[in-house]
Short mmCIF file of C-alpha atoms and ligand atoms in Angstrom, two decimals:
data_model
loop_
_atom_site.label_atom_id
_atom_site.label_comp_id
_atom_site.label_asym_id
_atom_site.label_seq_id
_atom_site.Cartn_x
_atom_site.Cartn_y
_atom_site.Cartn_z
CA MET A 1 1.79 -28.77 6.34
CA GLY A 2 0.21 -26.88 3.42
CA THR A 3 -1.75 -23.80 4.38
CA THR A 4 -2.61 -22.64 7.88
CA VAL A 5 -4.79 -19.72 8.94
CA VAL A 6 -4.27 -18.03 12.29
CA VAL A 7 -7.36 -16.21 13.46
CA GLY A 8 -8.34 -14.48 16.71
CA THR A 9 -11.44 -15.93 18.35
CA GLN A 10 -12.33 -12.94 20.54
CA TRP A 11 -12.12 -9.15 20.08
CA GLY A 12 -8.46 -9.05 19.10
CA ASP A 13 -5.32 -8.79 21.21
CA GLU A 14 -5.32 -12.54 21.85
CA GLY A 15 -1.56 -12.67 21.36
CA LYS A 16 -1.69 -13.77 17.73
CA GLY A 17 1.76 -12.35 16.98
CA LYS A 18 3.56 -14.79 19.25
CA PHE A 19 2.00 -17.94 17.78
CA THR A 20 2.11 -16.62 14.25
CA ASP A 21 5.83 -16.12 14.76
CA LEU A 22 6.29 -19.65 16.17
CA LEU A 23 4.20 -21.29 13.47
CA ALA A 24 5.98 -19.29 10.79
CA GLN A 25 9.35 -20.95 11.20
CA ASP A 26 8.53 -23.84 8.84
CA MET A 27 6.56 -21.70 6.39
CA ASP A 28 7.68 -20.30 3.07
CA MET A 29 5.25 -17.40 2.98
CA VAL A 30 3.36 -15.46 5.64
CA VAL A 31 0.43 -13.46 4.30
CA ARG A 32 -1.66 -10.66 5.82
CA TYR A 33 -5.11 -10.77 4.18
CA GLN A 34 -7.17 -8.00 5.81
CA GLY A 35 -7.05 -4.96 8.09
CA GLY A 36 -4.32 -2.40 8.12
CA HIS A 37 -2.20 -0.61 10.69
CA ASN A 38 -5.06 -0.84 13.19
CA ALA A 39 -3.34 -4.14 14.05
CA GLY A 40 -0.47 -4.37 16.48
CA HIS A 41 1.33 -7.70 16.76
CA THR A 42 3.96 -7.93 19.46
CA LEU A 43 6.80 -10.45 19.16
CA VAL A 44 9.48 -10.96 21.78
CA VAL A 45 12.56 -12.64 20.35
CA GLU A 46 15.71 -13.14 22.40
CA GLY A 47 14.79 -10.24 24.67
CA ASN A 48 14.02 -7.88 21.77
CA THR A 49 10.46 -6.67 21.35
CA PHE A 50 9.13 -6.10 17.84
CA LYS A 51 5.81 -4.32 17.36
CA LEU A 52 4.43 -4.96 13.90
CA GLN A 53 1.50 -3.14 12.35
CA LEU A 54 1.44 -3.95 8.65
CA VAL A 55 4.44 -6.14 7.97
CA PRO A 56 3.59 -9.85 8.45
CA SER A 57 5.17 -11.56 11.46
CA GLY A 58 7.17 -13.94 9.26
CA VAL A 59 9.52 -11.07 8.38
CA LEU A 60 11.77 -12.10 11.26
CA TYR A 61 12.79 -15.30 9.43
CA PRO A 62 15.12 -14.63 6.48
CA HIS A 63 13.80 -17.61 4.46
CA ILE A 64 10.17 -16.38 4.49
CA THR A 65 8.47 -14.22 1.89
CA PRO A 66 6.16 -11.87 3.82
CA MET A 67 3.19 -10.68 1.78
CA ILE A 68 0.60 -7.96 2.23
CA ALA A 69 -2.27 -9.22 0.10
CA ASN A 70 -5.05 -7.46 -1.76
CA GLY A 71 -7.47 -7.45 1.18
CA VAL A 72 -5.27 -5.19 3.32
CA VAL A 73 -5.59 -1.39 3.39
CA VAL A 74 -2.16 0.22 3.26
CA ASP A 75 -1.00 3.58 4.52
CA PRO A 76 2.27 3.81 2.55
CA VAL A 77 3.78 6.36 4.92
CA VAL A 78 3.22 4.06 7.89
CA LEU A 79 4.45 1.02 5.97
CA LEU A 80 7.69 2.72 4.97
CA GLU A 81 8.26 3.90 8.53
CA GLU A 82 7.76 0.32 9.74
CA ILE A 83 10.20 -1.03 7.15
CA LYS A 84 12.72 1.63 8.20
CA ARG A 85 12.30 0.79 11.90
CA LEU A 86 12.67 -2.94 11.29
CA SER A 87 15.69 -2.46 9.03
CA ALA A 88 17.36 -0.31 11.69
CA ALA A 89 16.84 -3.21 14.12
CA GLY A 90 18.63 -5.53 11.70
CA VAL A 91 15.53 -7.16 10.15
CA ASP A 92 15.79 -7.73 6.41
CA CYS A 93 12.57 -6.51 4.74
CA SER A 94 13.78 -6.85 1.17
CA LYS A 95 11.55 -9.88 0.45
CA LEU A 96 8.33 -8.10 1.46
CA VAL A 97 5.74 -8.08 -1.33
CA VAL A 98 2.75 -5.72 -1.29
CA SER A 99 -0.19 -6.44 -3.55
CA GLY A 100 -0.73 -3.83 -6.23
CA ASN A 101 -4.44 -4.41 -5.67
CA ALA A 102 -4.41 -3.48 -1.97
CA HIS A 103 -6.20 -0.19 -1.34
CA LEU A 104 -4.44 2.92 -0.07
CA ILE A 105 -5.26 4.86 3.07
CA PHE A 106 -5.06 8.63 2.63
CA PRO A 107 -4.96 11.51 5.14
CA TYR A 108 -8.62 12.25 4.35
CA HIS A 109 -9.57 8.72 5.46
CA GLN A 110 -7.95 9.31 8.79
CA ALA A 111 -9.62 12.72 9.11
CA LEU A 112 -13.00 11.16 8.31
CA ASP A 113 -12.44 8.44 10.90
CA VAL A 114 -11.65 11.03 13.59
CA MET A 115 -14.57 13.27 12.65
CA ALA A 116 -17.09 10.45 12.36
CA GLU A 117 -16.17 9.31 15.86
CA ARG A 118 -16.46 12.86 17.17
CA HIS A 119 -19.91 13.23 15.62
CA LEU A 120 -21.09 9.96 17.14
CA GLY A 121 -20.35 11.36 20.59
CA SER A 122 -21.24 8.86 23.32
CA ASN A 123 -22.24 6.34 20.63
CA LYS A 124 -18.73 6.29 19.16
CA LEU A 125 -17.28 2.95 18.07
CA GLY A 126 -13.90 3.54 19.64
CA THR A 127 -11.99 3.01 16.39
CA THR A 128 -8.21 3.18 16.20
CA LYS A 129 -8.64 6.41 14.16
CA ARG A 130 -6.29 5.12 11.49
CA GLY A 131 -8.72 5.65 8.60
CA ILE A 132 -9.44 1.94 8.21
CA GLY A 133 -13.25 2.18 7.94
CA PRO A 134 -13.30 5.11 5.49
CA ALA A 135 -10.67 3.41 3.27
CA TYR A 136 -12.73 0.21 3.07
CA ALA A 137 -15.86 2.33 2.48
CA ASP A 138 -14.16 3.95 -0.54
CA LYS A 139 -13.13 0.51 -1.79
CA ALA A 140 -16.76 -0.65 -1.65
CA ALA A 141 -17.94 2.61 -3.25
CA ARG A 142 -15.37 2.02 -6.02
CA VAL A 143 -13.61 5.34 -5.51
CA GLY A 144 -10.55 3.95 -3.75
CA LEU A 145 -7.01 4.26 -5.05
CA ARG A 146 -4.81 1.19 -5.02
CA VAL A 147 -1.15 0.54 -4.38
CA GLN A 148 -0.59 0.02 -8.13
CA ASP A 149 -1.75 3.62 -8.71
CA LEU A 150 1.43 4.79 -6.96
CA LEU A 151 3.26 3.62 -10.07
CA ASP A 152 1.08 5.59 -12.47
CA PRO A 153 1.15 9.33 -11.66
CA LYS A 154 -1.39 10.26 -14.34
CA ILE A 155 -4.04 7.80 -13.14
CA PHE A 156 -3.23 8.59 -9.51
CA ARG A 157 -3.84 12.31 -9.99
CA GLU A 158 -7.02 11.78 -12.03
CA LYS A 159 -8.54 9.50 -9.41
CA LEU A 160 -7.45 11.64 -6.49
CA ALA A 161 -8.83 14.78 -8.16
CA MET A 162 -12.21 13.06 -8.53
CA VAL A 163 -12.28 12.03 -4.88
CA LEU A 164 -11.20 15.41 -3.56
CA HIS A 165 -13.70 17.19 -5.80
CA GLU A 166 -16.44 15.31 -3.97
CA ARG A 167 -14.84 15.20 -0.50
CA ASN A 168 -13.46 18.70 -0.03
CA PRO A 169 -16.87 20.45 0.02
CA LEU A 170 -17.99 17.91 2.62
CA PHE A 171 -14.96 18.68 4.77
CA ALA A 172 -15.62 22.42 4.46
CA LYS A 173 -19.40 22.45 4.90
CA VAL A 174 -20.06 19.59 7.30
CA TYR A 175 -16.85 19.33 9.26
CA ASN A 176 -15.68 22.93 9.01
CA ARG A 177 -12.25 21.74 7.95
CA LEU A 178 -9.68 22.98 5.43
CA PRO A 179 -9.69 21.13 2.08
CA PHE A 180 -7.05 18.52 1.26
CA ASP A 181 -4.50 19.62 -1.32
CA LEU A 182 -4.00 17.28 -4.26
CA GLU A 183 -0.44 18.42 -4.88
CA ALA A 184 0.62 17.95 -1.27
CA ILE A 185 -0.76 14.40 -1.24
CA ALA A 186 0.73 13.64 -4.66
CA GLU A 187 4.12 14.85 -3.51
CA GLN A 188 4.10 12.60 -0.46
CA TYR A 189 2.55 9.53 -2.10
CA LEU A 190 3.94 9.65 -5.63
CA ASP A 191 7.31 11.35 -5.17
CA GLU A 192 8.33 10.11 -1.72
CA CYS A 193 6.54 6.79 -1.14
CA GLY A 194 6.16 5.50 -4.73
CA PRO A 195 9.88 5.03 -5.54
CA LEU A 196 10.63 3.44 -2.14
CA LEU A 197 7.69 1.04 -2.34
CA LYS A 198 8.14 0.16 -6.01
CA PRO A 199 10.53 -2.78 -5.43
CA HIS A 200 7.96 -4.32 -3.06
CA ILE A 201 4.85 -3.94 -5.23
CA GLY A 202 3.79 -7.12 -6.97
CA ASP A 203 1.22 -9.78 -7.82
CA THR A 204 0.65 -11.54 -4.50
CA VAL A 205 -2.07 -13.83 -5.92
CA GLY A 206 0.28 -15.07 -8.65
CA LEU A 207 3.17 -15.58 -6.20
CA LEU A 208 0.93 -17.37 -3.73
CA HIS A 209 -0.34 -19.83 -6.32
CA GLN A 210 3.13 -20.42 -7.74
CA GLY A 211 4.24 -21.26 -4.22
CA LEU A 212 1.29 -23.59 -3.61
CA GLU A 213 1.93 -25.36 -6.92
CA HIS A 214 5.50 -26.03 -5.74
CA GLY A 215 4.30 -27.48 -2.44
CA GLN A 216 5.26 -24.47 -0.35
CA ASN A 217 3.81 -23.89 3.11
CA VAL A 218 1.81 -20.74 3.68
CA LEU A 219 0.61 -19.09 6.85
CA PHE A 220 -2.24 -16.59 6.66
CA GLU A 221 -1.98 -14.13 9.50
CA GLY A 222 -5.31 -12.73 10.63
CA ALA A 223 -5.42 -9.33 12.28
CA GLN A 224 -8.22 -8.23 14.64
CA ALA A 225 -10.56 -11.16 15.26
CA MET A 226 -13.83 -13.04 14.82
CA TYR A 227 -15.92 -10.64 16.94
CA LEU A 228 -14.52 -7.60 15.14
CA ASP A 229 -15.50 -9.13 11.79
CA LEU A 230 -17.71 -6.84 9.71
CA ASP A 231 -20.25 -9.62 9.08
CA HIS A 232 -19.87 -11.92 12.07
CA GLY A 233 -18.77 -9.60 14.85
CA THR A 234 -20.76 -7.49 17.29
CA TYR A 235 -21.84 -4.98 14.62
CA PRO A 236 -21.51 -1.97 14.54
CA PHE A 237 -18.69 -2.27 17.10
CA VAL A 238 -16.48 -4.03 14.58
CA THR A 239 -13.72 -3.28 12.14
CA SER A 240 -14.46 -2.87 8.43
CA SER A 241 -12.86 -6.08 7.11
CA ASN A 242 -13.34 -9.85 7.43
CA PRO A 243 -10.76 -11.32 9.82
CA ILE A 244 -12.54 -14.71 9.89
CA ALA A 245 -10.87 -17.63 8.13
CA GLY A 246 -13.18 -17.19 5.13
CA GLY A 247 -11.69 -13.72 4.69
CA VAL A 248 -8.50 -15.40 3.47
CA CYS A 249 -10.19 -16.50 0.25
CA VAL A 250 -11.22 -12.99 -0.71
CA GLY A 251 -8.36 -11.12 0.92
CA ALA A 252 -5.57 -13.25 -0.55
CA GLY A 253 -7.17 -14.82 -3.61
CA ILE A 254 -7.32 -18.55 -2.86
CA GLY A 255 -10.27 -20.94 -2.86
CA PRO A 256 -11.59 -22.58 0.34
CA ARG A 257 -10.29 -25.99 -0.76
CA TYR A 258 -6.73 -24.73 -0.30
CA ILE A 259 -7.10 -24.13 3.44
CA ASP A 260 -5.74 -27.08 5.43
CA ARG A 261 -5.74 -25.94 9.04
CA VAL A 262 -7.33 -23.09 10.97
CA ILE A 263 -5.89 -22.24 14.37
CA GLY A 264 -8.02 -20.10 16.67
CA ILE A 265 -5.93 -17.96 18.99
CA THR A 266 -7.78 -17.75 22.29
CA LYS A 267 -6.61 -15.79 25.27
CA ALA A 268 -7.16 -17.59 28.60
CA TYR A 269 -9.46 -14.67 29.49
CA ILE A 270 -10.93 -11.99 27.21
CA SER A 271 -10.20 -8.36 26.48
CA ARG A 272 -11.78 -5.74 24.30
CA VAL A 273 -10.77 -2.21 23.28
CA GLY A 274 -13.36 0.28 22.19
CA SER A 275 -17.10 0.17 22.67
CA GLY A 276 -19.58 -2.68 22.33
CA PRO A 277 -21.20 -5.49 24.28
CA PHE A 278 -19.03 -7.75 26.46
CA PRO A 279 -21.16 -10.17 28.54
CA SER A 280 -18.36 -11.53 30.75
CA GLU A 281 -16.68 -8.16 31.37
CA LEU A 282 -15.20 -7.65 34.83
CA THR A 283 -15.43 -4.14 36.19
CA ASP A 284 -14.07 -5.13 39.61
CA ALA A 285 -10.65 -5.77 41.17
CA VAL A 286 -10.24 -9.04 39.22
CA GLY A 287 -10.69 -7.09 35.97
CA ASP A 288 -8.03 -4.58 37.11
CA HIS A 289 -5.77 -7.50 38.04
CA LEU A 290 -6.07 -8.96 34.52
CA VAL A 291 -5.28 -5.55 33.00
CA ASP A 292 -2.21 -5.11 35.22
CA VAL A 293 -0.77 -8.62 35.06
CA GLY A 294 -1.67 -9.13 31.40
CA GLN A 295 -0.42 -5.64 30.48
CA GLU A 296 -3.66 -5.05 28.65
CA TYR A 297 -2.91 -1.77 26.94
CA GLY A 298 -3.12 -1.27 23.15
CA THR A 299 0.12 -2.01 21.27
CA ASN A 300 -0.38 1.06 19.10
CA THR A 301 -3.07 3.19 20.67
CA LYS A 302 -2.00 2.50 24.31
CA ARG A 303 -5.69 2.36 25.28
CA ARG A 304 -6.57 0.39 28.41
CA ARG A 305 -8.37 -2.79 27.41
CA ARG A 306 -11.55 -3.98 29.08
CA CYS A 307 -11.04 -7.46 30.56
CA GLY A 308 -13.30 -10.36 31.53
CA TRP A 309 -13.60 -14.12 31.96
CA LEU A 310 -13.29 -16.51 29.06
CA ASP A 311 -16.61 -16.89 27.23
CA THR A 312 -17.19 -20.31 25.65
CA VAL A 313 -20.46 -19.28 23.99
CA MET A 314 -18.35 -16.97 21.87
CA LEU A 315 -15.66 -19.61 21.47
CA ARG A 316 -18.05 -22.32 20.23
CA HIS A 317 -19.48 -19.89 17.69
CA ALA A 318 -15.96 -18.99 16.54
CA VAL A 319 -15.22 -22.70 16.10
CA ARG A 320 -18.23 -23.00 13.79
CA VAL A 321 -17.79 -19.87 11.71
CA ASN A 322 -14.05 -20.38 11.15
CA SER A 323 -14.09 -24.20 11.07
CA LEU A 324 -11.30 -24.15 13.62
CA SER A 325 -9.16 -27.26 13.72
CA ASP A 326 -7.17 -26.28 16.82
CA LEU A 327 -7.00 -23.69 19.53
CA ALA A 328 -3.83 -21.99 20.71
CA ILE A 329 -4.44 -20.69 24.22
CA THR A 330 -2.41 -17.62 25.15
CA LYS A 331 -1.44 -15.88 28.37
CA LEU A 332 -2.41 -18.74 30.67
CA ASP A 333 0.26 -17.50 33.11
CA VAL A 334 -1.73 -14.28 33.66
CA LEU A 335 -4.20 -16.35 35.72
CA ASP A 336 -1.42 -17.80 37.96
CA THR A 337 -2.34 -16.04 41.19
CA LEU A 338 -6.14 -16.27 41.05
CA ASP A 339 -7.79 -18.54 43.67
CA THR A 340 -10.68 -19.44 41.40
CA ILE A 341 -11.32 -18.91 37.70
CA LYS A 342 -14.73 -18.47 36.15
CA VAL A 343 -15.71 -19.43 32.62
CA CYS A 344 -18.89 -18.18 30.96
CA VAL A 345 -20.58 -21.28 29.51
CA ALA A 346 -24.02 -19.87 28.57
CA TYR A 347 -26.03 -16.66 28.61
CA GLU A 348 -29.33 -15.85 30.19
CA VAL A 349 -31.42 -13.32 28.33
CA ASP A 350 -34.84 -12.36 29.70
CA GLY A 351 -35.05 -15.66 31.57
CA GLU A 352 -34.07 -17.77 28.56
CA ARG A 353 -30.81 -19.76 28.45
CA TYR A 354 -28.57 -19.53 25.38
CA ASP A 355 -25.82 -22.09 24.83
CA THR A 356 -25.22 -20.73 21.34
CA MET A 357 -24.64 -17.14 20.30
CA PRO A 358 -27.90 -15.17 20.09
CA TYR A 359 -28.16 -13.72 16.60
CA HIS A 360 -29.91 -10.57 17.81
CA GLN A 361 -27.55 -7.84 18.90
CA SER A 362 -29.86 -6.57 21.70
CA ALA A 363 -29.79 -10.03 23.27
CA ILE A 364 -25.99 -9.91 23.38
CA HIS A 365 -26.18 -6.49 25.03
CA ARG A 366 -28.55 -7.86 27.69
CA ALA A 367 -26.88 -11.26 28.11
CA VAL A 368 -26.15 -12.25 31.70
CA PRO A 369 -23.30 -14.76 31.85
CA VAL A 370 -23.83 -18.21 33.36
CA TYR A 371 -20.54 -19.18 34.96
CA GLU A 372 -18.79 -22.36 35.97
CA GLU A 373 -16.12 -21.91 38.57
CA LEU A 374 -12.83 -23.78 38.45
CA ALA A 375 -9.94 -23.95 40.89
CA GLY A 376 -6.89 -21.78 40.30
CA TRP A 377 -3.35 -23.25 40.49
CA GLY A 378 -1.70 -20.56 42.58
CA CYS A 379 1.84 -20.90 41.25
CA ASP A 380 4.11 -19.51 38.56
CA ILE A 381 3.83 -21.55 35.34
CA SER A 382 5.98 -19.29 33.17
CA GLY A 383 8.83 -21.83 33.22
CA VAL A 384 6.68 -24.86 32.36
CA ALA A 385 7.96 -26.50 29.18
CA CYS A 386 5.63 -29.48 28.69
CA ARG A 387 2.17 -30.71 29.60
CA SER A 388 3.34 -33.05 32.36
CA GLU A 389 4.92 -30.11 34.22
CA LEU A 390 1.66 -28.19 34.41
CA PRO A 391 -0.13 -28.06 37.78
CA LYS A 392 -3.24 -30.28 37.76
CA ALA A 393 -5.64 -27.30 38.07
CA ALA A 394 -4.07 -25.61 35.01
CA GLU A 395 -4.40 -28.83 33.00
CA ASP A 396 -8.02 -29.13 34.16
CA TYR A 397 -8.71 -25.57 33.03
CA LEU A 398 -7.32 -26.32 29.55
CA CYS A 399 -9.25 -29.60 29.31
CA PHE A 400 -12.41 -27.73 30.30
CA ILE A 401 -11.86 -25.27 27.44
CA GLU A 402 -11.29 -28.14 25.00
CA GLU A 403 -14.48 -29.84 26.12
CA GLN A 404 -16.50 -26.62 25.84
CA ALA A 405 -15.07 -25.74 22.43
CA GLY A 406 -15.06 -29.22 20.94
CA VAL A 407 -11.60 -28.77 19.43
CA PRO A 408 -8.15 -29.47 20.88
CA ALA A 409 -6.11 -26.78 22.60
CA SER A 410 -2.96 -27.88 20.81
CA LEU A 411 -0.69 -25.07 21.95
CA VAL A 412 -0.57 -23.07 25.16
CA GLY A 413 1.36 -19.86 25.83
CA VAL A 414 2.82 -19.37 29.30
CA GLY A 415 4.78 -16.13 28.79
CA PRO A 416 5.63 -13.52 26.15
CA GLN A 417 8.97 -14.98 24.99
CA ARG A 418 9.17 -17.16 21.88
CA HIS A 419 10.16 -20.26 23.90
CA GLN A 420 7.44 -19.83 26.55
CA TYR A 421 4.82 -22.21 25.22
CA ILE A 422 3.87 -25.85 25.62
CA ASN A 423 2.66 -28.41 23.15
CA PHE A 424 -0.54 -29.55 24.89
CA SER A 425 -1.48 -32.07 22.21
CA SER A 426 -0.46 -35.70 22.42
CA THR A 427 -1.01 -36.24 18.68
CA VAL A 428 0.44 -33.22 16.84
CA ASP A 429 3.15 -30.66 17.37
CA LEU A 430 2.01 -27.67 15.36
CA VAL A 431 5.18 -25.70 15.96
CA ASN A 432 7.54 -28.53 15.03
CA PRO A 433 5.39 -30.72 12.76
CA THR A 434 8.32 -32.68 11.37
CA ARG A 435 9.72 -33.65 14.77
P1 IMP B 1 -11.05 0.28 13.38
O1 IMP B 1 -10.55 -1.06 12.94
O2 IMP B 1 -9.94 1.26 13.66
O3 IMP B 1 -12.09 0.86 12.47
O4 IMP B 1 -11.79 0.07 14.80
C1 IMP B 1 -13.00 -0.65 14.91
C2 IMP B 1 -13.01 -1.47 16.19
O5 IMP B 1 -12.06 -2.51 16.10
C3 IMP B 1 -12.67 -0.68 17.46
O6 IMP B 1 -13.42 -1.18 18.54
C4 IMP B 1 -11.20 -0.99 17.66
O7 IMP B 1 -10.82 -0.85 19.02
C5 IMP B 1 -11.16 -2.44 17.21
N1 IMP B 1 -9.85 -2.86 16.72
C6 IMP B 1 -9.29 -2.61 15.52
N2 IMP B 1 -8.09 -3.18 15.42
C7 IMP B 1 -7.88 -3.85 16.55
C8 IMP B 1 -6.82 -4.68 17.02
O8 IMP B 1 -5.81 -4.94 16.34
N3 IMP B 1 -6.98 -5.21 18.26
C9 IMP B 1 -8.08 -4.97 19.01
N4 IMP B 1 -9.09 -4.21 18.60
C10 IMP B 1 -8.99 -3.64 17.39
#
């Protein structure tokens, strides 16, 4: 089995949590490699719903070591609250390891995120306001503090003093805001969070390689998605990290030759939260239907998601950039009651047809979708357990996606529960590879 990466192929909220959880059962480690608590992965296990933000999905299996690698940005207050919530629900978090090299999110990052959005007015990005962008900006500017600094009060204070010396005048003069108090932050981060996080802080790169050398199986859990990628997404309406499969190498510290399989999680339609182009967006009753049936509201922010038809121009590009080996299609059941289903197969921009993703952002903004229309299946598929039980029209829809993408749709989700999926492949069973 080796190493598997799970990556979203759209704008996030593809239902990555469910398949990450299913794929995790035979893994030894599950590793988050980018993003922070802007993510929200929902898992439904035996009727219980778990909403994870920072802790990797594998935490629900006692044999797995969940790891938050160096590429993640960590708000220690949020992480400790999540650990507390999970522990209260009977989930053992004692094996969680957090990289000492992961960068910390501070209250001033969150304040900057909120104020930057306010200043952008109608051009705002629609961020989650969690301080993600400003924390990654500090990392790139080399003024960030890292998780390891929580264990060294002297260094922590020195670095924080330097940052606040530069930041506080900005808060006062530009944003008309009270300065941040070093002692108040130090008390919360060093005195309260530091001791509680200490047993979890470690060398995730070392542990990962030790595991690989012993033949362990590792799952890399992407948060956000391809089109929210800082380099390959619809910039500037993106997050500030690299969710693409290549992000694993930097964000977790392994070379590309160690990645065996890349599974692209693809919702049977598309949704997006926040601003930015969305060629196949539906602003009509069908769009509302997808929001209602698919419960398309943010896991953390509760924001209503914009919905639209599946876009295979985007999907083909995601296959290329991530070298996807398989697709896992999610939420197919949400389309159950539609008479017909459209799929965007190309764009038209100023009279020119694009079968591949236009590189120029303005073209994506002006893209008019070219649709193919397929028949709906008009029945409840949430109880379907294998490919042969699927209605013909549903099977045709999945085969159409495979043909458009050029990679197999090996797994298909038909409901939120752990058991509600089918193995669509006749050659592999990704969830139970040894069976
Ligand atoms: P940020 O990651 O909070 O900076 O937000 C940047 C963009 O990414 C915004 O459009 C957010 O709505 C979007 N975004 C960030 N995290 C997620 C996620 O987990 N799912 C969906 N969209 C997200």
